[in-house]
XYZ file of C-alpha atoms in Angstrom:
180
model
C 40.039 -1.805 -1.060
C 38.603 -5.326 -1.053
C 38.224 -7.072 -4.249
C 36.715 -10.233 -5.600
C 36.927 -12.208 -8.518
C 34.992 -15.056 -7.747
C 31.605 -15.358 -9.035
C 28.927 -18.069 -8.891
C 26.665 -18.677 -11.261
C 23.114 -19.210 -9.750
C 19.411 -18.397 -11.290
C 18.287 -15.088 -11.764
C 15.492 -15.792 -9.354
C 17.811 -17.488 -6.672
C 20.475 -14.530 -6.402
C 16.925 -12.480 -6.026
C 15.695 -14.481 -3.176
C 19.335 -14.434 -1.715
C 19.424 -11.005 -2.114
C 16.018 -10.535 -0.334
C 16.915 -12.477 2.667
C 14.126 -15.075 1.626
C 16.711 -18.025 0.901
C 19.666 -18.885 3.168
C 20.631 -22.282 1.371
C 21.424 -23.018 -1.737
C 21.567 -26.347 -3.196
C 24.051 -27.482 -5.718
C 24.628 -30.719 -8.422
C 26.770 -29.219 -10.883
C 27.125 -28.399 -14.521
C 27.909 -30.483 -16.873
C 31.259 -28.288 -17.628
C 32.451 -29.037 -13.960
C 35.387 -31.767 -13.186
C 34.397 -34.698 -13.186
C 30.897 -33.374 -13.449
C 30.122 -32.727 -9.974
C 30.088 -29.499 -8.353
C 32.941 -28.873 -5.911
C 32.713 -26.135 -3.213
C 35.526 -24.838 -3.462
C 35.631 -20.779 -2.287
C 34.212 -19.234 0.895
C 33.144 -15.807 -0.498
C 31.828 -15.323 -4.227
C 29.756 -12.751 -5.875
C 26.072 -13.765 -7.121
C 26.270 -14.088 -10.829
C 22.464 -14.311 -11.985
C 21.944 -16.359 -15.047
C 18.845 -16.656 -17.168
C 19.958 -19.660 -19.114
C 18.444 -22.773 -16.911
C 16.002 -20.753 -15.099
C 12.124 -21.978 -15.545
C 8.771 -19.972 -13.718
C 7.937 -23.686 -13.166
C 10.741 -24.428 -10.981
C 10.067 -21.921 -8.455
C 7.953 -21.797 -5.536
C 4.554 -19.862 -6.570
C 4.601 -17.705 -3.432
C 7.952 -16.604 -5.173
C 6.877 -15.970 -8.680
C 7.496 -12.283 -8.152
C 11.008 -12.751 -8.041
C 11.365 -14.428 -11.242
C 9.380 -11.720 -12.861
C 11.348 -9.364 -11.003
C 14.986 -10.714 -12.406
C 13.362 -10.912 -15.982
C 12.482 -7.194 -15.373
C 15.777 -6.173 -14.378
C 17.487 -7.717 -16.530
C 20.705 -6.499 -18.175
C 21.433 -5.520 -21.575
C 23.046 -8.651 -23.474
C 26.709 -9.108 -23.116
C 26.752 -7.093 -19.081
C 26.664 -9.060 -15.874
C 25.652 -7.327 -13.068
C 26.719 -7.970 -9.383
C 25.011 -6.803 -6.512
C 25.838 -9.129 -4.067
C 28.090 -11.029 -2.575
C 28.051 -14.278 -0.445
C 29.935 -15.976 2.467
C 29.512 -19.279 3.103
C 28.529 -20.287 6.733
C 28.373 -23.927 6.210
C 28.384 -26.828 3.608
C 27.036 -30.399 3.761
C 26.465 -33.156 1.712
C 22.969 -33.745 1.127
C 22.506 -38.073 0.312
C 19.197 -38.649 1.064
C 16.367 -37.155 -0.743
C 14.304 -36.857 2.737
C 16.853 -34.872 3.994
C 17.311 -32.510 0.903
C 13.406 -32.043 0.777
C 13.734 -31.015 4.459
C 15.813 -28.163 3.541
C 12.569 -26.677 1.667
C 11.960 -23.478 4.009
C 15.411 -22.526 3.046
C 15.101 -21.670 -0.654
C 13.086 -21.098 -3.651
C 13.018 -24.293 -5.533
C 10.062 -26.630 -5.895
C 10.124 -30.004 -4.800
C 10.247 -31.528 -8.005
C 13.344 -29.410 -8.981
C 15.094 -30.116 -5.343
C 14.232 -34.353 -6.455
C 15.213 -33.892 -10.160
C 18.861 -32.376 -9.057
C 18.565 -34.723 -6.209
C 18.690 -37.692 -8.514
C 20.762 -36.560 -11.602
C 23.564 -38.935 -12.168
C 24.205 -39.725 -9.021
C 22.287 -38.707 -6.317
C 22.778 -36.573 -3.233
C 22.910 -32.259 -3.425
C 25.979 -29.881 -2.039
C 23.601 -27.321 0.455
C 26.028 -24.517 1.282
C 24.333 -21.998 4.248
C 24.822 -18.690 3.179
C 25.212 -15.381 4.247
C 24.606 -12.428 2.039
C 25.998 -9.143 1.410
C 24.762 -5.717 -0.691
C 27.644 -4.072 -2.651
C 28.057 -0.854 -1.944
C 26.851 0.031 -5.837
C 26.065 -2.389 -8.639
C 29.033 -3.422 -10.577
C 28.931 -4.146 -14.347
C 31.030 -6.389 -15.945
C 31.260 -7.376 -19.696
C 30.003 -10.840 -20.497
C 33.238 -12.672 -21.468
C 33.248 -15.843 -23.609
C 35.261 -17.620 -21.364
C 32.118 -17.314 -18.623
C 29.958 -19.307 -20.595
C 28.639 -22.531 -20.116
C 27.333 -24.807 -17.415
C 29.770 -23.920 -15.155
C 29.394 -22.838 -11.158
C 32.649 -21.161 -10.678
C 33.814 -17.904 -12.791
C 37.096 -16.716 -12.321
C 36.483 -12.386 -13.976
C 38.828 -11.246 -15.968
C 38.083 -7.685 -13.469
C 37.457 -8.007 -10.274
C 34.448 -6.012 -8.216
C 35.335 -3.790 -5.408
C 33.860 -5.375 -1.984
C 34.637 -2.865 0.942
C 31.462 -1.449 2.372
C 29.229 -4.349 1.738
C 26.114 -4.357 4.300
C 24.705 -7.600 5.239
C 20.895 -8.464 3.807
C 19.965 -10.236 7.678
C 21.346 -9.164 11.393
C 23.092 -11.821 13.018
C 19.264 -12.780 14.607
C 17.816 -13.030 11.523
C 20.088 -15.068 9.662
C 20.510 -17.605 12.837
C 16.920 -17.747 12.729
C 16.432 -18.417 8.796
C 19.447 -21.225 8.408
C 19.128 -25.413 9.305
């Protein structure tokens, strides 16, 4: 049985667009918890782990609004993640020039003035990692551990999910179709 351990910590409202096959890119700074505060991409396959923390209606797309009420709706009970979904990692580039990031914008969820804001924190330029994703077999919760906190991207579980059976959200047309 495949299992992951590996989870990625991503808006609510993101891993729901993922999920739907309505973002193929995601674009990445960093928390302020990562070394040497910049975001390192680091693992080819992760599990979605939706967060609620940073996640603002204003920062999302209105045509997607119904995601972010979606996520809020489905929310888990305090102290449970749930994964649903897991994620392979076609291709990552560096992203230093804000035309070029802004040019990604068919791609994902965020508004332009979130895409410019990460864009410029610190120092500017964006991680966008093409993405493939993949439906678990069955939901899989997980307590909320301590050690998961934080502005983090990377989440090492203390249990790992079972991966084996996983279906892809897009055919191989699709996702060609739907990635820079």
């Amino acid at each position: 049985m495949n299992m992951l351990a590996i989870a990625f910590k991503e808006w609510a409202a993101v891993c729901g667009a993922l999920a739907a096959g309505r973002q193929t890119v995601i674009l990445r700074k960093g928390g302020i918890a990562e070394a040497g505060d910049e975001f390192t991409p680091e693992h080819p396959e992760f599990l979605l782990y939706p967060t609620f923390f940073h996640e603002h209606r204003v920062g999302v797309k209105p045509e997607f609004a119904a995601l972010f009420d979606a996520a809020e709706q489905s929310r888990p009970a305090t102290g449970t993640i749930r994964f649903t979904h897991l994620v392979r990692v076609a291709k990552v580039q560096r992203v230093t020039n804000i035309d070029d990031a802004l040019a990604l914008d068919r791609f994902h969820v965020w508004t332009p003035d979130v895409v410019k804001q990460r864009f410029h924190y610190r120092t500017p330029g964006l991680f966008a990692l093409t993405v493939r994703v993949f439906a678990l077999p069955e939901p899989q919760a997980r307590p909320e551990r301590p050690e998961y906190a934080g502005c983090k991207t990377w989440v090492e579980l203390a249990e790992p999910v079972p991966t084996a059976g996983a279906t892809p959200g897009l055919t191989d047309d699709e996702f060609t179709r739907g990635t820079p």
